[in-house]
PDB file of C-alpha atoms in Angstrom:
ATOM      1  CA  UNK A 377      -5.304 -17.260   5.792  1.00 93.00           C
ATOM      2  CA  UNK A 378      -6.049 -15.980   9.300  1.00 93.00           C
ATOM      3  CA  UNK A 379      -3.945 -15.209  11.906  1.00 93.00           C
ATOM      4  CA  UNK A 380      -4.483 -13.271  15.262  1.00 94.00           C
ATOM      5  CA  UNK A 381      -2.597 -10.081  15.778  1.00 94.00           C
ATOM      6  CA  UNK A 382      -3.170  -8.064  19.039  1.00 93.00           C
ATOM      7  CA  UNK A 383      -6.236 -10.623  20.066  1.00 92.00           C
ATOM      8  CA  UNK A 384      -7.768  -9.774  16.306  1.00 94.00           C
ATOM      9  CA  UNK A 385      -8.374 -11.926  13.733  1.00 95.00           C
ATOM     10  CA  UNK A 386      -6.714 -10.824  10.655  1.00 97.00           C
ATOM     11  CA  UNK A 387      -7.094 -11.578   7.188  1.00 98.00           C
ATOM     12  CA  UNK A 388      -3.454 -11.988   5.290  1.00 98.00           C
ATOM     13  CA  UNK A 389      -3.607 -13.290   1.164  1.00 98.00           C
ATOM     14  CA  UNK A 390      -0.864 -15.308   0.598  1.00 98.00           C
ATOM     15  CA  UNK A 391      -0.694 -15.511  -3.299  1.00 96.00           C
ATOM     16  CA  UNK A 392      -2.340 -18.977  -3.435  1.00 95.00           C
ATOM     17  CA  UNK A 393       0.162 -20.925  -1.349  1.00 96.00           C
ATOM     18  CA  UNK A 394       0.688 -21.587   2.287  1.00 95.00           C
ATOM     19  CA  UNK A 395       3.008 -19.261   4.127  1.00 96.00           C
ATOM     20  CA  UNK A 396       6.461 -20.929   4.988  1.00 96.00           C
ATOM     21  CA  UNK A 397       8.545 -18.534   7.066  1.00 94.00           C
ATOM     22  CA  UNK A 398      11.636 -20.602   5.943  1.00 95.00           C
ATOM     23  CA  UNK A 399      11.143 -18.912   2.764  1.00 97.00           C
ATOM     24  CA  UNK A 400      12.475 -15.033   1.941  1.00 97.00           C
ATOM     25  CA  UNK A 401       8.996 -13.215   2.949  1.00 98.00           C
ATOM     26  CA  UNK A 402       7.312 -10.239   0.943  1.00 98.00           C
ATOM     27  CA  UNK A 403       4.869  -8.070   3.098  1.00 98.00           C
ATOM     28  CA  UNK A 404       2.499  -6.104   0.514  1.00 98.00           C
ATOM     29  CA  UNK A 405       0.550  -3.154   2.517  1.00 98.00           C
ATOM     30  CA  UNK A 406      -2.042  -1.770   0.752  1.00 98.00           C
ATOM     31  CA  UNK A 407      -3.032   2.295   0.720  1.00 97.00           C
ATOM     32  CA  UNK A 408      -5.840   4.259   2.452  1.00 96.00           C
ATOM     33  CA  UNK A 409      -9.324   2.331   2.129  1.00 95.00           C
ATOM     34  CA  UNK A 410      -7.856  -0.444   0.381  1.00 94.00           C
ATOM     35  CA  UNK A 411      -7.407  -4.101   1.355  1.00 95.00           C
ATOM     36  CA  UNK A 412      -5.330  -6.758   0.334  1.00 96.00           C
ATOM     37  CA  UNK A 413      -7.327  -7.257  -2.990  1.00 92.00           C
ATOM     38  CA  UNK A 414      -5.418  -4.329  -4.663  1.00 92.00           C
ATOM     39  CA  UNK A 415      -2.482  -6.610  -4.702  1.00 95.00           C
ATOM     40  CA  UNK A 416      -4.308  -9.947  -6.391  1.00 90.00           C
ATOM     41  CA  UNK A 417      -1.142  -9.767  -9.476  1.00 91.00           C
ATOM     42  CA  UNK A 418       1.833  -9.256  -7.224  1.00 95.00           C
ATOM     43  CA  UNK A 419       0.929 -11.294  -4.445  1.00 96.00           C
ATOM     44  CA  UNK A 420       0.541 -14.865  -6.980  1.00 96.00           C
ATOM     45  CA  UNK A 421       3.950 -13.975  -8.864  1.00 96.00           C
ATOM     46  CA  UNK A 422       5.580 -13.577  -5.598  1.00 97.00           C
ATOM     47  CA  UNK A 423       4.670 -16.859  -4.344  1.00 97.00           C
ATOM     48  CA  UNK A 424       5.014 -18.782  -6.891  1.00 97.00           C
ATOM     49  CA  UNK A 425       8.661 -17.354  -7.326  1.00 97.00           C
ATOM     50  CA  UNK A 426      10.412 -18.798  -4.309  1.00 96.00           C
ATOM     51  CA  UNK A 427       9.097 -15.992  -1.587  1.00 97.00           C
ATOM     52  CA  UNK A 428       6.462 -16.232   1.136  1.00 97.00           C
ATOM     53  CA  UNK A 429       4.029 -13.812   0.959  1.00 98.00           C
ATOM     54  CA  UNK A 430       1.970 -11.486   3.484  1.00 98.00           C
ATOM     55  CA  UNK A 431      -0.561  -9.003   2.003  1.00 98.00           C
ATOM     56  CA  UNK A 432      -3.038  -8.276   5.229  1.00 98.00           C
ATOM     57  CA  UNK A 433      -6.210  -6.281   5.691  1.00 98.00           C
ATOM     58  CA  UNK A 434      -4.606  -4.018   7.750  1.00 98.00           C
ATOM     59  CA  UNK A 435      -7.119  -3.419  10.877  1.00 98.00           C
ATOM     60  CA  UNK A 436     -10.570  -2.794  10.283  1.00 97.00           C
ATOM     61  CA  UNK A 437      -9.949  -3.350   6.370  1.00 97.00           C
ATOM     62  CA  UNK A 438     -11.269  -5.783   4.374  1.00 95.00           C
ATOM     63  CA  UNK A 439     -11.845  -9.185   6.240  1.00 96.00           C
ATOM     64  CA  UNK A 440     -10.166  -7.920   9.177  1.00 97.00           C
ATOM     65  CA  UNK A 441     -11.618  -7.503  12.861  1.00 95.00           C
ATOM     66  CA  UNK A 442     -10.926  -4.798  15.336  1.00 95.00           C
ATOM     67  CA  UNK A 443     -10.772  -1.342  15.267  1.00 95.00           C
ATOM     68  CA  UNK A 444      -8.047   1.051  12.815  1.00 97.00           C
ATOM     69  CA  UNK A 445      -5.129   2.050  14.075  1.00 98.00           C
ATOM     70  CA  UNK A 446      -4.960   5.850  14.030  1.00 96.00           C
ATOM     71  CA  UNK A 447      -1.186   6.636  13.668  1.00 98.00           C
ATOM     72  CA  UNK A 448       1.487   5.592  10.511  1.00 98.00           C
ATOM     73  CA  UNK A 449       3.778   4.503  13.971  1.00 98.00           C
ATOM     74  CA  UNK A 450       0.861   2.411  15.136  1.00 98.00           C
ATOM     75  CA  UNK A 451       0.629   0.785  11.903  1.00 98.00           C
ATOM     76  CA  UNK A 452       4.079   0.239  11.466  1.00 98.00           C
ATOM     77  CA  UNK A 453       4.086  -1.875  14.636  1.00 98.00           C
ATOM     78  CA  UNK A 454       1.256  -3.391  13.656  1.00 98.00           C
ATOM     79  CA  UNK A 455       3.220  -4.600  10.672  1.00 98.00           C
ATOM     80  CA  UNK A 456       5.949  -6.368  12.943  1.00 98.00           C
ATOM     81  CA  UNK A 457       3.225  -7.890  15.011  1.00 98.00           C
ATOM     82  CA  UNK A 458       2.452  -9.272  12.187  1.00 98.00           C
ATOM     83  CA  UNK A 459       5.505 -10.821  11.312  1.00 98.00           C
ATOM     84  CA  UNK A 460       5.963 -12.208  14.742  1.00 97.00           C
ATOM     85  CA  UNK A 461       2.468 -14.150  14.209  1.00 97.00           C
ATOM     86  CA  UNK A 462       3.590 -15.498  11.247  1.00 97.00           C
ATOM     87  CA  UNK A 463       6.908 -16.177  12.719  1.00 97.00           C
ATOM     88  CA  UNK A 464       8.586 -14.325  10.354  1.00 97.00           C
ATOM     89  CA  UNK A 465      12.123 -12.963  11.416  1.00 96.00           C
ATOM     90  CA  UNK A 466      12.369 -10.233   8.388  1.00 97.00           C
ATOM     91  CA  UNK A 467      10.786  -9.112   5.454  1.00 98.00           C
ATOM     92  CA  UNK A 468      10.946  -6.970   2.370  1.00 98.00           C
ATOM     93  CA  UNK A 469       8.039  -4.553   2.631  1.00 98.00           C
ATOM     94  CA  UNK A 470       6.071  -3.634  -0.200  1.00 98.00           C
ATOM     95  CA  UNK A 471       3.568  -0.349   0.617  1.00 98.00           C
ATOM     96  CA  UNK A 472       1.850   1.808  -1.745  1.00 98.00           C
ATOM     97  CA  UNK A 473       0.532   5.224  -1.258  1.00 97.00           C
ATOM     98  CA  UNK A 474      -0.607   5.053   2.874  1.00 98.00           C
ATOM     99  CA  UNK A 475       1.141   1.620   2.821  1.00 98.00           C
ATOM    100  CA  UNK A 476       4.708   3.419   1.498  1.00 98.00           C
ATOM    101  CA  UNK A 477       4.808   5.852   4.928  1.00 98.00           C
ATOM    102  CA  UNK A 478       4.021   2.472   6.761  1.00 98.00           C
ATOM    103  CA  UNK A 479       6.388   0.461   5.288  1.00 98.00           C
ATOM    104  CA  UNK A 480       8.664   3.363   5.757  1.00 98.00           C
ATOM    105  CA  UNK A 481       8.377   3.807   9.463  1.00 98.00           C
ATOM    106  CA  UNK A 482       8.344   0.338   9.951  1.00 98.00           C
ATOM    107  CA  UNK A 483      11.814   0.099   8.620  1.00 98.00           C
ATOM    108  CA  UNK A 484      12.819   2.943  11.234  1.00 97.00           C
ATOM    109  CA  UNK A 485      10.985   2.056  13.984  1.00 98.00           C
ATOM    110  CA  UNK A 486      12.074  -2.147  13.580  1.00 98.00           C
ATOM    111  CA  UNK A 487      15.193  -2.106  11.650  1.00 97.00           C
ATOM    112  CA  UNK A 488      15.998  -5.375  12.447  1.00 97.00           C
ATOM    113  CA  UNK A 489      12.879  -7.203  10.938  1.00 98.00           C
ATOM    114  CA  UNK A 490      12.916  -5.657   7.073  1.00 98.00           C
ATOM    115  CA  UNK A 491      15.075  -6.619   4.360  1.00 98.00           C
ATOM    116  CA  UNK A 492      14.394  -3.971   1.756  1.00 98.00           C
ATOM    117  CA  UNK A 493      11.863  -1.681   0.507  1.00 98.00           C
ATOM    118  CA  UNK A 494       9.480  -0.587  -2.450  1.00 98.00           C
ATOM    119  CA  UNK A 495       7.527   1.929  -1.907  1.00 98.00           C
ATOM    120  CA  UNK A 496       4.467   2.597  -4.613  1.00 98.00           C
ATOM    121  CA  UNK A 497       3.254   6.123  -5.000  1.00 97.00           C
ATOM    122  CA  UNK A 498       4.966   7.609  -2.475  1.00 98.00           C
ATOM    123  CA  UNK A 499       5.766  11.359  -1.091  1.00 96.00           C
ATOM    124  CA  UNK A 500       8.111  12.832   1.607  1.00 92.00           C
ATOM    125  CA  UNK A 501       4.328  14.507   2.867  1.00 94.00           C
ATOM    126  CA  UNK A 502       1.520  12.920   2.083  1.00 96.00           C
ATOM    127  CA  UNK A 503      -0.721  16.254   2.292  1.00 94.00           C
ATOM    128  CA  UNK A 504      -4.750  15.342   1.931  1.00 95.00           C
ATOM    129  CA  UNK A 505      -6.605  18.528   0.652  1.00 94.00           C
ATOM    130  CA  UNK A 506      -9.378  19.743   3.624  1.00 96.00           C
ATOM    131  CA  UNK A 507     -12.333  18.858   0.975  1.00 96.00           C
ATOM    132  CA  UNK A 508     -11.305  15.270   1.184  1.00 96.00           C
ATOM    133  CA  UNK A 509     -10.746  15.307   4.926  1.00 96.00           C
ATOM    134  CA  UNK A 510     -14.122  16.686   5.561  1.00 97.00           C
ATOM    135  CA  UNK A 511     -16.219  14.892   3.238  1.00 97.00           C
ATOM    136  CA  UNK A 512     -14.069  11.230   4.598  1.00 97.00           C
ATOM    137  CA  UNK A 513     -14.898  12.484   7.951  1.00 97.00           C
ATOM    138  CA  UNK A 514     -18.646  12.957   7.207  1.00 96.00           C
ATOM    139  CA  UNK A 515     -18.857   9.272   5.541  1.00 95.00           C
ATOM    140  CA  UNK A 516     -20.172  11.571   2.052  1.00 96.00           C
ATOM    141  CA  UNK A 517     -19.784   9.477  -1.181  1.00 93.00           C
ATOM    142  CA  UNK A 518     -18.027  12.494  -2.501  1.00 95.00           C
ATOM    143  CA  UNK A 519     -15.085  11.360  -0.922  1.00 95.00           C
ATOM    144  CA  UNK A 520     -15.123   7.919  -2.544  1.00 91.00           C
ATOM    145  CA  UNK A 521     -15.936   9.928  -5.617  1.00 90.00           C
ATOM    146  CA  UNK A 522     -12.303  12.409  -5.477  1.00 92.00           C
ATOM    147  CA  UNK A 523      -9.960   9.620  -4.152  1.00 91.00           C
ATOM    148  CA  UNK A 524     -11.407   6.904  -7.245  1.00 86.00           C
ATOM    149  CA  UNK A 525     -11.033   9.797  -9.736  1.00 83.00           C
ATOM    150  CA  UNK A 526      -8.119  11.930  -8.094  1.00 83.00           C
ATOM    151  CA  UNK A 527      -6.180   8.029  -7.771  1.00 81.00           C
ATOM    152  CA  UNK A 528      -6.535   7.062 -11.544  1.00 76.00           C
ATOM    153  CA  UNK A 529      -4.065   8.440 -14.427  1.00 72.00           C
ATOM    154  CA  UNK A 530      -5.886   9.637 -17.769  1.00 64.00           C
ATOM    155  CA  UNK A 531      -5.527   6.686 -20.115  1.00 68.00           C
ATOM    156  CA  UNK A 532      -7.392   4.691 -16.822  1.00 66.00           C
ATOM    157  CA  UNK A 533     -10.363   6.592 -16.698  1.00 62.00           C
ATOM    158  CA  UNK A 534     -10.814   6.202 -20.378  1.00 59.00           C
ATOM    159  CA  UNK A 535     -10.768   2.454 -19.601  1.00 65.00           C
ATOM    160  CA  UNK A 536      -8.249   0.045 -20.831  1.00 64.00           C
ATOM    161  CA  UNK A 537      -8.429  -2.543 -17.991  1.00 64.00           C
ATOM    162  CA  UNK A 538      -6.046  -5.331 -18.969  1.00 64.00           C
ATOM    163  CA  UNK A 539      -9.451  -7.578 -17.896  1.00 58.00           C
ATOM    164  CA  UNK A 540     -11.985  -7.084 -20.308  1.00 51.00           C
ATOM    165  CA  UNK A 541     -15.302  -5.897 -19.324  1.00 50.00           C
ATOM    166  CA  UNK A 542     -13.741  -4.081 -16.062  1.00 56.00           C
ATOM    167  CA  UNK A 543     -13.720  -0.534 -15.564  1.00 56.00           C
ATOM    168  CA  UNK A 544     -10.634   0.787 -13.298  1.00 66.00           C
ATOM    169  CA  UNK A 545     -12.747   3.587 -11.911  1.00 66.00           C
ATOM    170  CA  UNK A 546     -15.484   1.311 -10.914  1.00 71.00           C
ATOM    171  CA  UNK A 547     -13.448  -1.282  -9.459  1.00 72.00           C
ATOM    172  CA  UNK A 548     -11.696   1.340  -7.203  1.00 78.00           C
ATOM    173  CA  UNK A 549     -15.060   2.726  -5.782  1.00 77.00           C
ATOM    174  CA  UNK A 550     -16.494  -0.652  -5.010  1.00 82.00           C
ATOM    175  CA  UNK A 551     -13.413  -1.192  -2.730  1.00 85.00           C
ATOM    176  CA  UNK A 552     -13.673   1.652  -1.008  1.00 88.00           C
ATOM    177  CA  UNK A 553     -17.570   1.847  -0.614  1.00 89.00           C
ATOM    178  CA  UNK A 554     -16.940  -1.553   1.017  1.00 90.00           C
ATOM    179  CA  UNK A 555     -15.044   0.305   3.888  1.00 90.00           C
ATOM    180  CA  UNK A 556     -16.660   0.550   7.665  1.00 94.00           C
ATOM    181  CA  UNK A 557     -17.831   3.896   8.528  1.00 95.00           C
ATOM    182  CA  UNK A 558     -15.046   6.434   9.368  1.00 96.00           C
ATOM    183  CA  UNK A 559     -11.832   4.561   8.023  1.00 97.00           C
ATOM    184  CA  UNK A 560     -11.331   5.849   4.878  1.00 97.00           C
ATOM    185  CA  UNK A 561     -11.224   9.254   7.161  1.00 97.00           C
ATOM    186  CA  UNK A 562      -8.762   7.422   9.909  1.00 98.00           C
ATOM    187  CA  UNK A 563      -6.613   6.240   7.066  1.00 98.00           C
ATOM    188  CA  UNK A 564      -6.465  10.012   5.378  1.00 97.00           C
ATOM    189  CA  UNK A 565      -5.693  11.786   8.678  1.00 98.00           C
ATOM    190  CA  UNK A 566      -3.059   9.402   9.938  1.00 98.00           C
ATOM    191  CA  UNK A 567      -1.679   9.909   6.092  1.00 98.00           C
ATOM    192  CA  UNK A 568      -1.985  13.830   6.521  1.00 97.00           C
ATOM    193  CA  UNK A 569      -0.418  14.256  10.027  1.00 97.00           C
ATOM    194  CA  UNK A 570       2.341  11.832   9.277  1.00 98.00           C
ATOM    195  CA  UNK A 571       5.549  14.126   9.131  1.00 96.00           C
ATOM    196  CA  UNK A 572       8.765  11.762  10.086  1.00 97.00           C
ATOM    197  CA  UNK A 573       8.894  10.708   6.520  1.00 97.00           C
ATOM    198  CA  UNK A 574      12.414  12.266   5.565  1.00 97.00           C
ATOM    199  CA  UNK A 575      13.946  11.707   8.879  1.00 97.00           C
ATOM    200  CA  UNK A 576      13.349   7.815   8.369  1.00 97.00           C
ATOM    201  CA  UNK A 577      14.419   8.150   5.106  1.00 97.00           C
ATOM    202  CA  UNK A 578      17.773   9.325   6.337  1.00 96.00           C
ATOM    203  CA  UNK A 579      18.125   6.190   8.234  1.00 96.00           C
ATOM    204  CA  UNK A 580      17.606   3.518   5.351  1.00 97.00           C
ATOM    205  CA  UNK A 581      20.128   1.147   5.258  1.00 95.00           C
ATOM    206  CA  UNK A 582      18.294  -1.811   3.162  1.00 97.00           C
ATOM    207  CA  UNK A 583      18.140  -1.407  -0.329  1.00 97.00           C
ATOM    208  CA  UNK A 584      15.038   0.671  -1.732  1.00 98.00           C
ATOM    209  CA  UNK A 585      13.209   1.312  -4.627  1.00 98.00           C
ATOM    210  CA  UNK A 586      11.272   4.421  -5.410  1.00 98.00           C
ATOM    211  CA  UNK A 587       8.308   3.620  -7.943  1.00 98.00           C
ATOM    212  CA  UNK A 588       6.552   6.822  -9.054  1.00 97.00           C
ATOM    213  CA  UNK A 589       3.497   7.345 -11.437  1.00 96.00           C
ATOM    214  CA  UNK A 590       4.633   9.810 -13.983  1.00 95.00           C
ATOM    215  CA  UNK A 591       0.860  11.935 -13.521  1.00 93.00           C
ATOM    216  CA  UNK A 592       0.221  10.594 -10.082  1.00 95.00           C
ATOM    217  CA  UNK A 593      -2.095  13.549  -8.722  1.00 92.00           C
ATOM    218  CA  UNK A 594      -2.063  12.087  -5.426  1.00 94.00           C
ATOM    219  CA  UNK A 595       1.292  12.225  -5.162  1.00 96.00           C
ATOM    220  CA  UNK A 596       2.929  13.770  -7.639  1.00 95.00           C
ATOM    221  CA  UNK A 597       6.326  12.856  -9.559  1.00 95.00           C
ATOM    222  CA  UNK A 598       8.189  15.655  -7.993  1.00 95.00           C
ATOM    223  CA  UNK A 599       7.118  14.802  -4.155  1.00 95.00           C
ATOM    224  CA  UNK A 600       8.501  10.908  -5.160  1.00 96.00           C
ATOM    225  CA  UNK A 601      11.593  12.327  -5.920  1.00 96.00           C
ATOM    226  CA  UNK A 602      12.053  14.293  -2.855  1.00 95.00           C
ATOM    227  CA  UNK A 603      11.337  11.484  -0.856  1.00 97.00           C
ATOM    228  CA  UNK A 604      13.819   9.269  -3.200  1.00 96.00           C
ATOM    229  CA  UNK A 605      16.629  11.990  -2.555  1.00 96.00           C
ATOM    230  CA  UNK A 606      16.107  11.488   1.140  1.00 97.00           C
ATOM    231  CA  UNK A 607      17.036   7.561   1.152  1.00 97.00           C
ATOM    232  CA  UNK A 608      20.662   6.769   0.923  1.00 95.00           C
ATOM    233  CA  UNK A 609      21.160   5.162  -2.725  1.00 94.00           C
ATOM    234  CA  UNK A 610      17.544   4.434  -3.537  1.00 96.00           C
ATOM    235  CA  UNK A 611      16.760   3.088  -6.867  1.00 97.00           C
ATOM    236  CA  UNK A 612      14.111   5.532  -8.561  1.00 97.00           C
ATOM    237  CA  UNK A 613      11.565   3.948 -11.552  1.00 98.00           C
ATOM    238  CA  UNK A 614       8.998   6.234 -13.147  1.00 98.00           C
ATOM    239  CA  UNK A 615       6.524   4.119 -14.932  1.00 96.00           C
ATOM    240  CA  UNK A 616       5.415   6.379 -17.809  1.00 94.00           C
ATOM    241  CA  UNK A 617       1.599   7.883 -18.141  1.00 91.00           C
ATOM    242  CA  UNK A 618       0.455   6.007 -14.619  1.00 92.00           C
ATOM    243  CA  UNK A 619      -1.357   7.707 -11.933  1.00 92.00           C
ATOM    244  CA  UNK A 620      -1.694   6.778  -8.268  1.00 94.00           C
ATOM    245  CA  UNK A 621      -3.285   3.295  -8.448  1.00 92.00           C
ATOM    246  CA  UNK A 622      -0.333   1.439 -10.284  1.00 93.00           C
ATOM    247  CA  UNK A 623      -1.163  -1.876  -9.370  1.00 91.00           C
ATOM    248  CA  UNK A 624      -4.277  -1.809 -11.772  1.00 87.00           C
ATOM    249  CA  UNK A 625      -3.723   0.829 -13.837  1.00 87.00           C
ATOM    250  CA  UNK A 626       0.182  -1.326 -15.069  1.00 89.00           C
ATOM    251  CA  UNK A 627       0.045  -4.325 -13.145  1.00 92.00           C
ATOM    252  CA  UNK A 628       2.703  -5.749 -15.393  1.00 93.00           C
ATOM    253  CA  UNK A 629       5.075  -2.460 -15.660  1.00 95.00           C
ATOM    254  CA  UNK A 630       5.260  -2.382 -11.609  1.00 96.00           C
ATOM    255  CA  UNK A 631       5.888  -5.962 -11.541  1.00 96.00           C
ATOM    256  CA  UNK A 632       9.229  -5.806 -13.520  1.00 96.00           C
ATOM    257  CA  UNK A 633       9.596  -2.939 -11.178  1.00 97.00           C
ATOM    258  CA  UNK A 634       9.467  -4.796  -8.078  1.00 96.00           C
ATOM    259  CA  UNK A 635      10.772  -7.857  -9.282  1.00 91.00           C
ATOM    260  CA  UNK A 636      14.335  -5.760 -10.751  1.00 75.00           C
TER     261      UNK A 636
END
C-alpha cells in the first residue's frame, strides 16, 4: 500500500492483507540498500497469523519518494511517523543489519510506541571499512560487489537458494544496483557514525531478541553478543553457518526465531 509520511509517498508491503491497526502490528525495517522485498517470507506469515504488518521502503528506497534520511535518529522518527500514518499506537519492530540500530533508537527515542524488539544481524558499532565508504560514495559497482559478497555466509555463495534456479548472490546485487545514486553511501555512513547503540540498549524495557549469524562478516557473532549483553534480559539465537543476509540465506530458521 501507500501512505504519505512527511508529504512523501511511501511504499509499505503488508504481507498480502490490508493493514488493520486494531490488530497487534509488526514493523519489518530492512538494512542498508535494501527495500521491503528482503522481507517477502516474514512479512506473509506475519499477516496471515493474527498481526498487521508494516515493512516500508524506508525513504528514497525501493518504491519510495523523497530524499534519505541521513541520521539512524532521523530514521527512527521516521519509523513513528510512520506508525502515526497508519494509525498505529505501538508496534514490535523488526530491523536487520541498518534496520536493527533503527529499530533500536526508535525504541529509545519513542518508548511509548514499540512493543518489543528483534533485531537481525546486529552490532553494538556498526563499523563500515573506508574501502566500502569510498567506493559507496563514488557510486563504483565495487561497492555493490563487497556488501553482496561480504553479506552472504559460505554455504550461500555456493548456492542453495531454497527457490530453485535463484542464486543468493545475484539476487542481493540486483537489489542494490536498483538503488538511486548515493544511498547505498547515505545508508553506510549514517550506519558508521551511529554510536548511541549501547546507551539505548541500557534503556530496553520491552522484551528483545538478539538473532546473530554464526559467520556474519558484517557483523560478526562476537559484536551481536556485545550488543545482546547491553539489553536488560535479551533473548540471544545464533542460527548456525548463516552470514549477514538471514532472511534469504534461512528464511525458515529466522522465522521460528522471530516467531519464539
Amino acid at each position: 500500500m501507500q501512505l504519505p509520511v512527511n508529504g512523501n509517498d511511501v511504499f509499505v508491503a503488508t504481507g498480502g492483507k490490508p493493514f488493520d491497526p486494531t490488530l497487534p502490528a509488526v514493523v519489518l525495517i530492512h538494512g542498508a540498500g535494501f527495500d521491503h522485498s528482503t522481507w517477502a517470507l516474514h512479512t506473509r506469515w506475519f499477516a496471515h497469523h493474527g498481526y498487521s504488518v508494516l515493512a516500508p521502503d524506508l525513504p528514497a528506497h525501493g518504491r519510495s519518494g523523497g530524499q534519505p534520511l541521513s541520521t539512524i535518529a532521523d530514521m527512527a522518527d521516521w519509523i513513528a511517523t510512520l506508525l502515526d500514518a497508519a494509525k498505529a499506537p505501538k508496534a514490535r519492530l523488526i530491523g536487520h543489519s541498518m534496520g536493527s540500530l533503527i529499530a533500536l533508537e526508535t525504541a529509545a527515542r519513542h518508548p511509548a510506541r514499540v512493543a518489543g524488539l528483534s533485531l537481525i544481524g546486529t552490532a553494538a558499532t556498526m563499523t563500515v571499512g573506508p574501502d566500502l565508504l569510498k567506493a559507496a560514495e563514488a557510486n563504483d559497482p565495487a561497492a555493490i560487489d563487497m556488501v553482496s559478497i561480504w553479506g552472504l555466509g559460505f554455504k550461500a555463495e555456493l548456492g542453495g537458494s531454497l527457490a530453485p534456479g535463484l542464486w543468493m548472490h545475484s539476487g542481493a546485487q540486483r537489489v542494490l544496483q536498483r538503488c538511486r545514486p548515493g544511498v547505498l553511501y547515505n545508508d553506510l555512513a549514517a550506519c558508521n557514525s551511529y554510536q548511541n547503540a549501547l546507551t539505548a540498549a541500557a534503556g530496553i524495557t520491552v522484551p528483545t531478541t538478539i538473532i546473530i549469524g554464526e559467520r556474519d562478516m558484517m557483523t560478526p557473532a562476537k559484536a551481536g553478543k556485545a550488543l545482546a549483553a547491553a539489553v536488560p534480559d535479551a533473548r540471544t539465537v545464533v542460527l548456525p553457518g548463516a552470514g549477514h543476509t538471514m532472511m534469504a540465506e534461512c528464511p525458515d530458521e529466522l522465522l521460528e526465531a522471530l516467531k519464539t
